[in-house]
Tab-separated table of C-alpha atoms and ligand atoms in Angstrom:
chain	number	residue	atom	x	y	z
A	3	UNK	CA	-4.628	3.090	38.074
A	4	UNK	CA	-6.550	0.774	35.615
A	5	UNK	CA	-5.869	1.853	32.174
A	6	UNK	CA	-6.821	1.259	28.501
A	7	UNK	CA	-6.482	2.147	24.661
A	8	UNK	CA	-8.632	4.163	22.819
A	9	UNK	CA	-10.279	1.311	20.510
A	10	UNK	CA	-12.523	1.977	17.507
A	11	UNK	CA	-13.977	-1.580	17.765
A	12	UNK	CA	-17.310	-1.211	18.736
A	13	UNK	CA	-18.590	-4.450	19.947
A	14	UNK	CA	-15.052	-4.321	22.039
A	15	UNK	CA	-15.763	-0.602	23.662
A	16	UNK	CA	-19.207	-2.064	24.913
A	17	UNK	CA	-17.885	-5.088	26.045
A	18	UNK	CA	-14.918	-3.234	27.727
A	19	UNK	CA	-17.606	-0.676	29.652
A	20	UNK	CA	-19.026	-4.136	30.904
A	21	UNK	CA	-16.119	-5.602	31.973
A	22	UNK	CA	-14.751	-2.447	33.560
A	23	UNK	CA	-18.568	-1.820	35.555
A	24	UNK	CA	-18.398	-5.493	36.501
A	25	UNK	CA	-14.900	-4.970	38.015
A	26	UNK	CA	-16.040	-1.620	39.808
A	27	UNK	CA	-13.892	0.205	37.835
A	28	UNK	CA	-14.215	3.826	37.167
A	29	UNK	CA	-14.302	5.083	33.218
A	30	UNK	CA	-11.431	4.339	31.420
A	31	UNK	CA	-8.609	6.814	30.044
A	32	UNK	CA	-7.519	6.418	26.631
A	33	UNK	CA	-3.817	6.182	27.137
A	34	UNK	CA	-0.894	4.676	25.336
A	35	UNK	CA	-0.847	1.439	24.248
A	36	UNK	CA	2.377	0.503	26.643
A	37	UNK	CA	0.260	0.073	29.330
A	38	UNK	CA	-2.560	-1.623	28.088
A	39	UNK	CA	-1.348	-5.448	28.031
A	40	UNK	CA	-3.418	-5.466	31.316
A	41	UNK	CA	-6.406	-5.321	29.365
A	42	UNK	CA	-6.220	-8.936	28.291
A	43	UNK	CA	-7.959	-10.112	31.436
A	44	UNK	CA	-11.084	-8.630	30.572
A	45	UNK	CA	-11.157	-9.364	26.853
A	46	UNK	CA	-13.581	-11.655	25.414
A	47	UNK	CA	-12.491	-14.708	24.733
A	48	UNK	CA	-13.836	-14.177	20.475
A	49	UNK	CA	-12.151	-10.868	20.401
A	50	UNK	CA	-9.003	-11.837	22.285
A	51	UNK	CA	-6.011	-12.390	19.613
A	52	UNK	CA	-3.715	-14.997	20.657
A	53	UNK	CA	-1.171	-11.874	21.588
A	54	UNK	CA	-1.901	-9.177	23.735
A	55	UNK	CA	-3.281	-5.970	22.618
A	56	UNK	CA	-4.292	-5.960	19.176
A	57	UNK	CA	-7.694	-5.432	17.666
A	58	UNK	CA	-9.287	-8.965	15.731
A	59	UNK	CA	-10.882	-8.116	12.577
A	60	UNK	CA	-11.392	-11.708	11.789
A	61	UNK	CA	-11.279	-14.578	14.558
A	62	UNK	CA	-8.982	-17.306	14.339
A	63	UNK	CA	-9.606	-20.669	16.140
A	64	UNK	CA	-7.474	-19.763	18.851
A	65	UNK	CA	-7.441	-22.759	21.185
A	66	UNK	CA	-6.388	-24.567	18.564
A	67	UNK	CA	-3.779	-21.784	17.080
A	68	UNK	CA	-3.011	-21.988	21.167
A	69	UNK	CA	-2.683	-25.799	21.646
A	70	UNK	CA	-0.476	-26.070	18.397
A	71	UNK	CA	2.380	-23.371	19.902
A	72	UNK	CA	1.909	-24.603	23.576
A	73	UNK	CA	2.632	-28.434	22.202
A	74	UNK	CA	5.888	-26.984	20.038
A	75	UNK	CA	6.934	-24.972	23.381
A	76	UNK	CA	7.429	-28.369	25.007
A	77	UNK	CA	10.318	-29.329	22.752
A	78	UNK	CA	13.025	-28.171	20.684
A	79	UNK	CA	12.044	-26.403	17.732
A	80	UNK	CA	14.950	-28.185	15.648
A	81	UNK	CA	12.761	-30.160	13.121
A	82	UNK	CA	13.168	-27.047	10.297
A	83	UNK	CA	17.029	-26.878	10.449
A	84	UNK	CA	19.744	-27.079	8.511
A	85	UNK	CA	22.897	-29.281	9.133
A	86	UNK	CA	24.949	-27.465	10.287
A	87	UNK	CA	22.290	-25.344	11.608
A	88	UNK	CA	23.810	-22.046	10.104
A	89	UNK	CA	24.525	-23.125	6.969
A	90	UNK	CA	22.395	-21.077	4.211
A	91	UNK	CA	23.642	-23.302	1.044
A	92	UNK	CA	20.433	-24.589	0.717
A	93	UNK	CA	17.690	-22.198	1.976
A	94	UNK	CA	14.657	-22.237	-0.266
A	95	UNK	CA	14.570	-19.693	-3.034
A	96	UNK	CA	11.408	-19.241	-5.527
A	97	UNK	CA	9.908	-22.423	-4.726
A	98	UNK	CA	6.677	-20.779	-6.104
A	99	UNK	CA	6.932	-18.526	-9.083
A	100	UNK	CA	4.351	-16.455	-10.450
A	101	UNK	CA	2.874	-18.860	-13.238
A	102	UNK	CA	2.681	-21.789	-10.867
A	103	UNK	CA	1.861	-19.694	-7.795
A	104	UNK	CA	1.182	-21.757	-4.233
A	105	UNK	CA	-2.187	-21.306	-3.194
A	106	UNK	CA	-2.571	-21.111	0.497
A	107	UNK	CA	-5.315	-20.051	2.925
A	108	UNK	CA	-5.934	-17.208	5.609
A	109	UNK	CA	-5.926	-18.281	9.194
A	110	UNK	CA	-6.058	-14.738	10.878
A	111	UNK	CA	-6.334	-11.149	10.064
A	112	UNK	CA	-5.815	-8.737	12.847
A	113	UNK	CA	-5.488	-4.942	13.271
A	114	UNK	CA	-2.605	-4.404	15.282
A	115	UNK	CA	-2.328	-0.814	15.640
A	116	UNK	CA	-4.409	1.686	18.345
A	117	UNK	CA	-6.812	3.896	17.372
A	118	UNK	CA	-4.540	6.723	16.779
A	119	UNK	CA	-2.298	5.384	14.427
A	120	UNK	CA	-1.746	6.789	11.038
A	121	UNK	CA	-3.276	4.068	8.988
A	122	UNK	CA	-4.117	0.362	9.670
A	123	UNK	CA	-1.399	-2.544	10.067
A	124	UNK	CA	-2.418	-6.050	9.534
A	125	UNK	CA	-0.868	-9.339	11.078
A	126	UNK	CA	-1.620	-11.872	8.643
A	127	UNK	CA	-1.045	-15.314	9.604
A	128	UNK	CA	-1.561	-17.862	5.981
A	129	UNK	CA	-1.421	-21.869	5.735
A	130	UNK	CA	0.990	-22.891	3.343
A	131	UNK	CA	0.242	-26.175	4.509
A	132	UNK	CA	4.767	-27.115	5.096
A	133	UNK	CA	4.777	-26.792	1.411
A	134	UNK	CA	6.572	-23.156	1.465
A	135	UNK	CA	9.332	-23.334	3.845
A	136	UNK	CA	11.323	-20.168	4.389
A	137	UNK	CA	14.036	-18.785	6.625
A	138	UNK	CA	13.861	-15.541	8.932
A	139	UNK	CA	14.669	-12.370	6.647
A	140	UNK	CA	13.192	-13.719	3.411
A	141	UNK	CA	9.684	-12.878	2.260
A	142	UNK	CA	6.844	-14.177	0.188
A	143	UNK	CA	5.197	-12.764	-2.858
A	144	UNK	CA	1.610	-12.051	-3.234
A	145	UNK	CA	-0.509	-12.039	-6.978
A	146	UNK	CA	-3.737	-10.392	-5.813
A	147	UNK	CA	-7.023	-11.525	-7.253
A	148	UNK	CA	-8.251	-8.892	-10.250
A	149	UNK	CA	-7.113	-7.375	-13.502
A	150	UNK	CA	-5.347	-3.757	-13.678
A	151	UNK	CA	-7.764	-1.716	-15.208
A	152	UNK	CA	-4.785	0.089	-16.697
A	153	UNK	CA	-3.282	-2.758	-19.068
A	154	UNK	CA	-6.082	-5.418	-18.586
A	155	UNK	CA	-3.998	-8.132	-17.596
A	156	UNK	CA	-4.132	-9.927	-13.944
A	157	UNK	CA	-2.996	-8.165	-10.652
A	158	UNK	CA	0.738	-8.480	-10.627
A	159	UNK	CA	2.227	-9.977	-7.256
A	160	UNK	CA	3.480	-7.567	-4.537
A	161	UNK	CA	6.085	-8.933	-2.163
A	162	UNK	CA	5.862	-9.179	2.076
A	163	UNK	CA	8.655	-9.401	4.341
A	164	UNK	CA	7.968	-12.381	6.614
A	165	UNK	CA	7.184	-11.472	9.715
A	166	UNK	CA	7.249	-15.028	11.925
A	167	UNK	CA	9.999	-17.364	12.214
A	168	UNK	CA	10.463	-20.244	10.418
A	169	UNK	CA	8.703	-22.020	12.957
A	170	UNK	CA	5.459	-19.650	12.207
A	171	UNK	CA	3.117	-17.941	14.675
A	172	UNK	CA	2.307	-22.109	16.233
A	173	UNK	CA	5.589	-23.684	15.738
A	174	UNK	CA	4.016	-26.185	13.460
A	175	UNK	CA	6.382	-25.081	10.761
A	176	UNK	CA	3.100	-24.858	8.330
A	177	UNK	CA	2.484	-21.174	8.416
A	178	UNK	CA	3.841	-17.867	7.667
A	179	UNK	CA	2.334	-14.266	9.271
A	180	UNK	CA	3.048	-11.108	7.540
A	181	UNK	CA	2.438	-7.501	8.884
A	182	UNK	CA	0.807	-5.842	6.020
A	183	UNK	CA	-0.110	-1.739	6.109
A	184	UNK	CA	-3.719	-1.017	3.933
A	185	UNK	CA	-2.532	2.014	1.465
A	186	UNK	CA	-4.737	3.946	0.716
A	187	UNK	CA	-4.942	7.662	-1.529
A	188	UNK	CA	-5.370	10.718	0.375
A	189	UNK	CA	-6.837	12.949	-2.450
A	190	UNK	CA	-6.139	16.742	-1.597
A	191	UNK	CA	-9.204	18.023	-3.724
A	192	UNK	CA	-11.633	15.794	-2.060
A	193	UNK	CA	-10.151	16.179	0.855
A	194	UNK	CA	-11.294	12.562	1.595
A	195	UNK	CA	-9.217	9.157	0.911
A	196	UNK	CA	-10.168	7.995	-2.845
A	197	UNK	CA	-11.310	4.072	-2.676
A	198	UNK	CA	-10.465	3.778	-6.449
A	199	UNK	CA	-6.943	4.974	-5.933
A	200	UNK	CA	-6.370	2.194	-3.076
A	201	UNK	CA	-3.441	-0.115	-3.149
A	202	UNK	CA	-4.832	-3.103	-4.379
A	203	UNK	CA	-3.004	-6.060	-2.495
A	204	UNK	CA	-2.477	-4.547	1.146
A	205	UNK	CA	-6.152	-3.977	0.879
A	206	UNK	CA	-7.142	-7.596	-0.471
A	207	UNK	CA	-4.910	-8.933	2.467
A	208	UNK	CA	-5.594	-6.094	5.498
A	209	UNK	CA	-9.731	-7.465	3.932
A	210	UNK	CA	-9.746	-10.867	3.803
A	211	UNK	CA	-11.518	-13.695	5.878
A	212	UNK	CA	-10.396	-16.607	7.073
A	213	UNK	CA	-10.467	-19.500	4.852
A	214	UNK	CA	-9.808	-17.017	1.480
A	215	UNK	CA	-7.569	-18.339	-0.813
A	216	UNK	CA	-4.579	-16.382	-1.064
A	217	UNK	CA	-2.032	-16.953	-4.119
A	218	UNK	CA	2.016	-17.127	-2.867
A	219	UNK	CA	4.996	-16.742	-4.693
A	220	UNK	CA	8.695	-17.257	-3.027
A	221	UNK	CA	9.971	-17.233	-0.693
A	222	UNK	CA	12.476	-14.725	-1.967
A	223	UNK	CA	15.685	-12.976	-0.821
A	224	UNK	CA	18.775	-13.525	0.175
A	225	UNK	CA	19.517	-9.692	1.787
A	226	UNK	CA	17.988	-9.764	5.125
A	227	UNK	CA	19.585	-13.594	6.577
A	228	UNK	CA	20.792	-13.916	10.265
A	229	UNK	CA	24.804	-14.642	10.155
A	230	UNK	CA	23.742	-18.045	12.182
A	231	UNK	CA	27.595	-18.800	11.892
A	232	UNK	CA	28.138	-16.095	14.653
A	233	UNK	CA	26.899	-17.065	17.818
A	234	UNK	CA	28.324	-13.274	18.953
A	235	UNK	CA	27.235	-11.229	16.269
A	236	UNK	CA	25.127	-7.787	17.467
A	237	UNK	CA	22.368	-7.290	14.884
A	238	UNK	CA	21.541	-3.597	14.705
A	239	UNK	CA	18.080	-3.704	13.048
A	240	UNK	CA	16.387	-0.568	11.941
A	241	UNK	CA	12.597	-0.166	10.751
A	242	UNK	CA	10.398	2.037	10.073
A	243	UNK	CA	6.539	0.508	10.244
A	244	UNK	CA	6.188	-2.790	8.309
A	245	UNK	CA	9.686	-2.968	7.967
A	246	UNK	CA	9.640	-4.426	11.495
A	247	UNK	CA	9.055	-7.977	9.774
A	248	UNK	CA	11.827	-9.579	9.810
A	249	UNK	CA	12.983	-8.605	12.864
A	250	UNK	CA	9.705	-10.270	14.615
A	251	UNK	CA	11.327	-13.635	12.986
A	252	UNK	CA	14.586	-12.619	13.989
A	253	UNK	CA	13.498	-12.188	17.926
A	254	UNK	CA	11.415	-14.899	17.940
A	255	UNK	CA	14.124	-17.487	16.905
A	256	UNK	CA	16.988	-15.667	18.898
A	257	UNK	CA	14.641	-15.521	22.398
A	258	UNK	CA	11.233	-17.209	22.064
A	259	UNK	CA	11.221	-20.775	20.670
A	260	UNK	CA	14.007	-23.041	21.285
A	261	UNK	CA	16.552	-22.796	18.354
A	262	UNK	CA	19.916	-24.109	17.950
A	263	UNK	CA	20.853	-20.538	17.159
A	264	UNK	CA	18.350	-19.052	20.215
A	265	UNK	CA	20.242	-21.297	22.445
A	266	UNK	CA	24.176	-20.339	21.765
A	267	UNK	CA	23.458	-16.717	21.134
A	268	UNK	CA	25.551	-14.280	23.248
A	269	UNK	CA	25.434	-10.966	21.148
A	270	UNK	CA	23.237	-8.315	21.341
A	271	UNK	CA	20.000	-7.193	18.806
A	272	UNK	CA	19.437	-3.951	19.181
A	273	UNK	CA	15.600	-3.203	17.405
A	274	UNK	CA	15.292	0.450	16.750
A	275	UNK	CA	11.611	0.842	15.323
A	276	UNK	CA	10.260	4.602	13.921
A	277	UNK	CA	6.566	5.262	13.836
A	278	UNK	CA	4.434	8.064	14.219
A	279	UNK	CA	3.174	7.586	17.835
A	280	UNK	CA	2.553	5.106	20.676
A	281	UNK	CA	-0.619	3.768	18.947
A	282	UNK	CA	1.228	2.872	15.886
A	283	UNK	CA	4.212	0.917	17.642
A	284	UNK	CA	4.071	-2.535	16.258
A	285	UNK	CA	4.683	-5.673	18.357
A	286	UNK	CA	5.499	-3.656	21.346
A	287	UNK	CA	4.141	-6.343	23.654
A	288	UNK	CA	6.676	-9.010	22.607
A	289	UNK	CA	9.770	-6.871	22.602
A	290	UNK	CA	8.623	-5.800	26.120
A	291	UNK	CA	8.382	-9.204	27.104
A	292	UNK	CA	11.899	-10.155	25.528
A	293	UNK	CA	13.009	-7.089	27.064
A	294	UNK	CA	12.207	-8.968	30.508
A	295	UNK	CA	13.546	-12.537	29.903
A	296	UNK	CA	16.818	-11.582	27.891
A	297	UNK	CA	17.768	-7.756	29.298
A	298	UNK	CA	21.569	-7.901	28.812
A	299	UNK	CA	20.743	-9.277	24.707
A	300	UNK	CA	18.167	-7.166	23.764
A	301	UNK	CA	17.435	-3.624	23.164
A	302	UNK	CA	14.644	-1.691	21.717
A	303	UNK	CA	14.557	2.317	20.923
A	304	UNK	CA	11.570	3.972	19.574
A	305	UNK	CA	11.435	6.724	17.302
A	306	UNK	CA	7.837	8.360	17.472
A	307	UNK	CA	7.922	11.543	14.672
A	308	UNK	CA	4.870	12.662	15.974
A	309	UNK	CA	5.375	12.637	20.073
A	310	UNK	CA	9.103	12.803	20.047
A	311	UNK	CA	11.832	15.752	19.713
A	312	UNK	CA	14.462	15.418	18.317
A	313	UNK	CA	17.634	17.185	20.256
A	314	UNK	CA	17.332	20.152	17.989
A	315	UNK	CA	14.039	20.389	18.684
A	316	UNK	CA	12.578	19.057	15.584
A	317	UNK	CA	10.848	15.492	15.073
A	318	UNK	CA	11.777	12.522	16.182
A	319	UNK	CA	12.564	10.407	13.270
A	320	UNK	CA	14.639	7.254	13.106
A	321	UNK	CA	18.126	8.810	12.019
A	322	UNK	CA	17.620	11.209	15.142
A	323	UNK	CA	17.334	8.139	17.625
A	324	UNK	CA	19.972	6.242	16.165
A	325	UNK	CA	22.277	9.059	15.985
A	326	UNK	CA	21.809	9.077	19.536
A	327	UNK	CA	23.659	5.894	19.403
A	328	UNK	CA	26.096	6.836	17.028
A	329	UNK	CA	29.471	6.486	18.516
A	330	UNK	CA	28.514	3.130	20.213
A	331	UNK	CA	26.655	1.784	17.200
A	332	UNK	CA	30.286	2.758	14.984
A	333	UNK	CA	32.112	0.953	17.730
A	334	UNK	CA	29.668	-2.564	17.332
A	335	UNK	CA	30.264	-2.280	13.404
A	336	UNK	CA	34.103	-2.326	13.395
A	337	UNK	CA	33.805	-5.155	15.860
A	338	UNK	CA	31.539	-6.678	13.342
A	339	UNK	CA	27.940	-6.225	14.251
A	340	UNK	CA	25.547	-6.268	11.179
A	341	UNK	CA	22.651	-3.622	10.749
A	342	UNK	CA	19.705	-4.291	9.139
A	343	UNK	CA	17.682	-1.517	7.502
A	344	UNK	CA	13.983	-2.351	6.191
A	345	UNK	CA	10.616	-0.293	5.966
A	346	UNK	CA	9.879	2.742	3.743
A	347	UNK	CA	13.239	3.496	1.101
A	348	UNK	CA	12.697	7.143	2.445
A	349	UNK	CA	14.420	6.497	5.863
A	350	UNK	CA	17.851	5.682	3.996
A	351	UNK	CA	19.008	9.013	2.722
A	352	UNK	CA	18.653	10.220	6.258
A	353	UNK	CA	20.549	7.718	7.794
A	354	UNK	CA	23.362	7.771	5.595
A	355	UNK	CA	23.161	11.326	5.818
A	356	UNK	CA	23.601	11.032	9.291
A	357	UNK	CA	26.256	7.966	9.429
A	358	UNK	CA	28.523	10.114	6.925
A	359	UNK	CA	28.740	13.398	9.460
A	360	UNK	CA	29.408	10.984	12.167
A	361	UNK	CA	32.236	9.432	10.164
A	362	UNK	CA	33.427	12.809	9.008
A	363	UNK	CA	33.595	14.105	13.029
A	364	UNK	CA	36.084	10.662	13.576
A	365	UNK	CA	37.827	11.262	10.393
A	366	UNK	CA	36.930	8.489	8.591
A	367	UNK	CA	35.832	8.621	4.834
A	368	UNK	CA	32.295	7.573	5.043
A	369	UNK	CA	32.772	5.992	1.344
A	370	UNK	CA	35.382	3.827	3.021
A	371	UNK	CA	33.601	2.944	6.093
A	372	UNK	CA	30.845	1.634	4.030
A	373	UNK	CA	32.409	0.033	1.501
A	374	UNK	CA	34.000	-1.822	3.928
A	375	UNK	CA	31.052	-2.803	5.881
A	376	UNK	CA	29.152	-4.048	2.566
A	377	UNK	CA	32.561	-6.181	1.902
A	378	UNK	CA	31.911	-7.562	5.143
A	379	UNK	CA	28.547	-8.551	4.748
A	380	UNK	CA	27.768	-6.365	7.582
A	381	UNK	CA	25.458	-3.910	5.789
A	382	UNK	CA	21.801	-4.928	4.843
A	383	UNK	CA	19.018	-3.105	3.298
A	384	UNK	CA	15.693	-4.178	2.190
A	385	UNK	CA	13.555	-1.142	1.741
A	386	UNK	CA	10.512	-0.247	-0.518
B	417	LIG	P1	-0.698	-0.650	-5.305
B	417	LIG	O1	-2.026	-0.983	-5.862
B	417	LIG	O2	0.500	-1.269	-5.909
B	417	LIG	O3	-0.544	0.924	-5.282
B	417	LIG	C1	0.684	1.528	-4.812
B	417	LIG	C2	0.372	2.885	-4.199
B	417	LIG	O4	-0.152	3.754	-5.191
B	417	LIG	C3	-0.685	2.824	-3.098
B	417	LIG	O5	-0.244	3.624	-2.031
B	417	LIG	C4	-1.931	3.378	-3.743
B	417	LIG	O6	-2.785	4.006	-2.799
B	417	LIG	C5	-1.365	4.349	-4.749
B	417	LIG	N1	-2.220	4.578	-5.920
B	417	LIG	C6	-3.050	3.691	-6.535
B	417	LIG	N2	-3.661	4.260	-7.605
B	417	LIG	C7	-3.192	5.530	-7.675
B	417	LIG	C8	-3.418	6.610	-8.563
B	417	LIG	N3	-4.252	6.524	-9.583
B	417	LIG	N4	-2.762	7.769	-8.323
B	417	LIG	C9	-1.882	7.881	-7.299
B	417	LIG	N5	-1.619	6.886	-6.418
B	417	LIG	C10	-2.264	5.729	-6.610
B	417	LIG	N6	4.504	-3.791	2.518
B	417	LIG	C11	3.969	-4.065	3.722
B	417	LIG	O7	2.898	-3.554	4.088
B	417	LIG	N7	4.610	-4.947	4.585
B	417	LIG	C12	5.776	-5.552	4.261
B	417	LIG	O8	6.322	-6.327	5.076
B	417	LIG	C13	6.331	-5.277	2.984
B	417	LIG	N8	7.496	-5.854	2.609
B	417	LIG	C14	8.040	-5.578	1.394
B	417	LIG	C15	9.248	-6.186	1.049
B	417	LIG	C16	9.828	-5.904	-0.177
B	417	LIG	C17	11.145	-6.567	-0.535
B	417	LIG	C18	9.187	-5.007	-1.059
B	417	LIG	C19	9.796	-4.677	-2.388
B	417	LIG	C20	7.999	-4.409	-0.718
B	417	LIG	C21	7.399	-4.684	0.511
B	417	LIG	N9	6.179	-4.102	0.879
B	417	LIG	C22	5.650	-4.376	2.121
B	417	LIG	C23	5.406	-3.237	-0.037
B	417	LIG	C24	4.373	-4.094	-0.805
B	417	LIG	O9	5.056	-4.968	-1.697
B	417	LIG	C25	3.394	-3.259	-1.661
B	417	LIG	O10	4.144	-2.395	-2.484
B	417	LIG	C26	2.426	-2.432	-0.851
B	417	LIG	O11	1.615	-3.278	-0.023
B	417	LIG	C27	1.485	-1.645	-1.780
B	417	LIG	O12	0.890	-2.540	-2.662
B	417	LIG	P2	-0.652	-2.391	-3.075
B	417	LIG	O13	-0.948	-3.426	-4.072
B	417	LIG	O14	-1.512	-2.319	-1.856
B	417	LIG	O15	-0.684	-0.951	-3.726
């Protein structure tokens, strides 16, 4: 059965009736976004993003975006390394800071969340030109055009996990994509959102064309690095929404381009992602299609709060589908896996919550466990 996504974009629904009439096709069912890579056959060629399933706001020139990566695909992607490659002695910290900010430029701004979804998520893919190298797990700052009406000094900058590999989006090694949710103010009185209580920078970004100006600071942090040293290290990476950044770089260097570190890997990363539903899963596409071409060194679990039960019957959040994991996942970490933890702060007292009645049930002292873990280097947490 031929099936598709609900989509709000208009001149995409009329075009998709088209293409769906031309190929004698009957009406199609708005269904989960899992199924719907098979949709990019009949996509327009201006509305087509260069990866499947994800709605364009603004175009990109994307036989050029397209030439770029399949040019890089052809050889190693080695020209960005260290020697040796794992060595993090000399990654790039604050190359930019906020009084001499690096001004780079938007390439592409794309919705990449189904109609459903609570709230709009943003790929963001910027020029920096080569000038603002980074390494997966860090992530760039952003000063947002404006003053703050409430001190009358300029926008402060707001920092973004960096969501592509080192490599960027094309492999050119002169671009950096981020994966940017618009906040916005549900006011309970009006009942409505409030446009003057929007976030200011996740709506300047999720807004702006290509060719905007776009002021950087970074990259920054040291938290969220890949133990390159390891060839076997598992990475247990949690998220919940954006905080699936850095484990987009991660994948990408581990399975898609040709790394030094891609190419010696033997462990497993295990991406456990918790969103509301199917419409908001981020990425899903390219995890499916790592899922394929690496199955015994990659995993992915979803945790959908809004679709999902959890096995007491309440919602599925992301503690309750790791917990499912729990005795295996303890296992990985005293063999000395490292888990990652990035998205909303809110998902942390849960999963401690839940990691500390696990422990108890072994009879371990959670304090201990932990304490031990963060000696190791094992633990990391980037949250906001
Ligand atoms: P702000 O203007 O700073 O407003 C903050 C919130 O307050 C908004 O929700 C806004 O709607 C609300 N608000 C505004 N005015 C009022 C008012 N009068 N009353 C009540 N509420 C109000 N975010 C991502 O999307 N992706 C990432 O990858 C990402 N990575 C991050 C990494 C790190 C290390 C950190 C610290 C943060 C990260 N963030 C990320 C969060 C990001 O930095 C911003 O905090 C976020 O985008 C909101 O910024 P803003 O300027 O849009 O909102």
């Amino acid at each position: 059965r031929f099936q598709v996504p609900v989509r709000r974009h208009r001149g995409f629904v009329i075009m998709l009736a088209l293409a769906t009439a031309a190929l004698g096709l009957h009406a199609p069912m708005p269904v989960s976004r899992l199924s719907s890579s098979r949709m990019a056959a009949v996509r327009m060629e201006s509305e087509t993003p260069w990866f499947d399933d994800c709605v364009s706001t603004t175009t990109l020139d994307k036989s050029k975006f397209e030439a770029a990566y399949s040019a890089a695909m052809n050889k190693k992607q080695d020209f960005l390394e260290a020697e040796p490659y794992w060595d993090q002695s000399n990654i790039p910290v604050n190359t930019y800071k906020n009084k001499a900010p690096f001004t780079g430029k938007i390439i592409s701004v794309k919705r990449i969340v189904g109609a459903a979804a609570t709230g709009e998520t943003c790929h963001i893919i910027i020029d920096h030109e080569g000038k603002m190298p980074y390494w997966e797990g860090q992530s760039y700052g952003v000063i947002p055009p404006g003053i703050n009406p409430k001190n009358g000094k300029p926008n402060t900058v707001r920092l973004y996990s960096i969501a592509s590999s080192r490599y960027g989006d094309d492999m050119t090694g002169k671009t950096t994509s981020l994966c940017v949710r618009r906040a916005t103010f549900w006011c309970p009185e009006l009942q409505a959102e409030d446009p003057a209580k929007k976030g200011v920078c996740s709506n300047y970004l999720c807004d702006a064309s290509v060719g905007e100006q776009v002021k950087l600071t970074g990259p920054s942090g040291k938290v969220m690095l890949i133990p390159e040293k390891d060839p076997n290290a598992d990475l247990i990476m949690v998220a919940t929404g954006t905080g699936i950044a850095p484990y987009r770089s991660f994948i990408r260097r581990l399975f898609v381009e040709k790394t030094p570190y891609g190419e010696v890997y033997k462990g497993l990363a295990w991406l456990f992602l918790g969103v509301a539903n199917k419409d908001a899963l981020l990425y899903d596409d390219e995890w499916q299609s790592v899922l394929k071409s690496h199955p015994d060194n990659f995993r992915v679990d979803y945790a959908l709060s809004r679709e999902q039960k959890n096995k007491d019957g309440g919602k599925m959040y992301i503690q309750d589908k790791v917990a499912e994991y729990s005795d295996e996942i303890f296992d990985r970490m005293d063999k000395g896996a490292h888990m990652y933890f990035c998205g909303l702060k809110g998902m942390m007292p849960g999963i401690t919550q839940m990691l500390e009645s696990v422990s108890a049930a072994k009879g371990i002292k959670w304090e201990d466990k932990l304490k031990q873990w963060k000696e190791n280097g094992q633990w990391h947490v980037e949250v906001y």
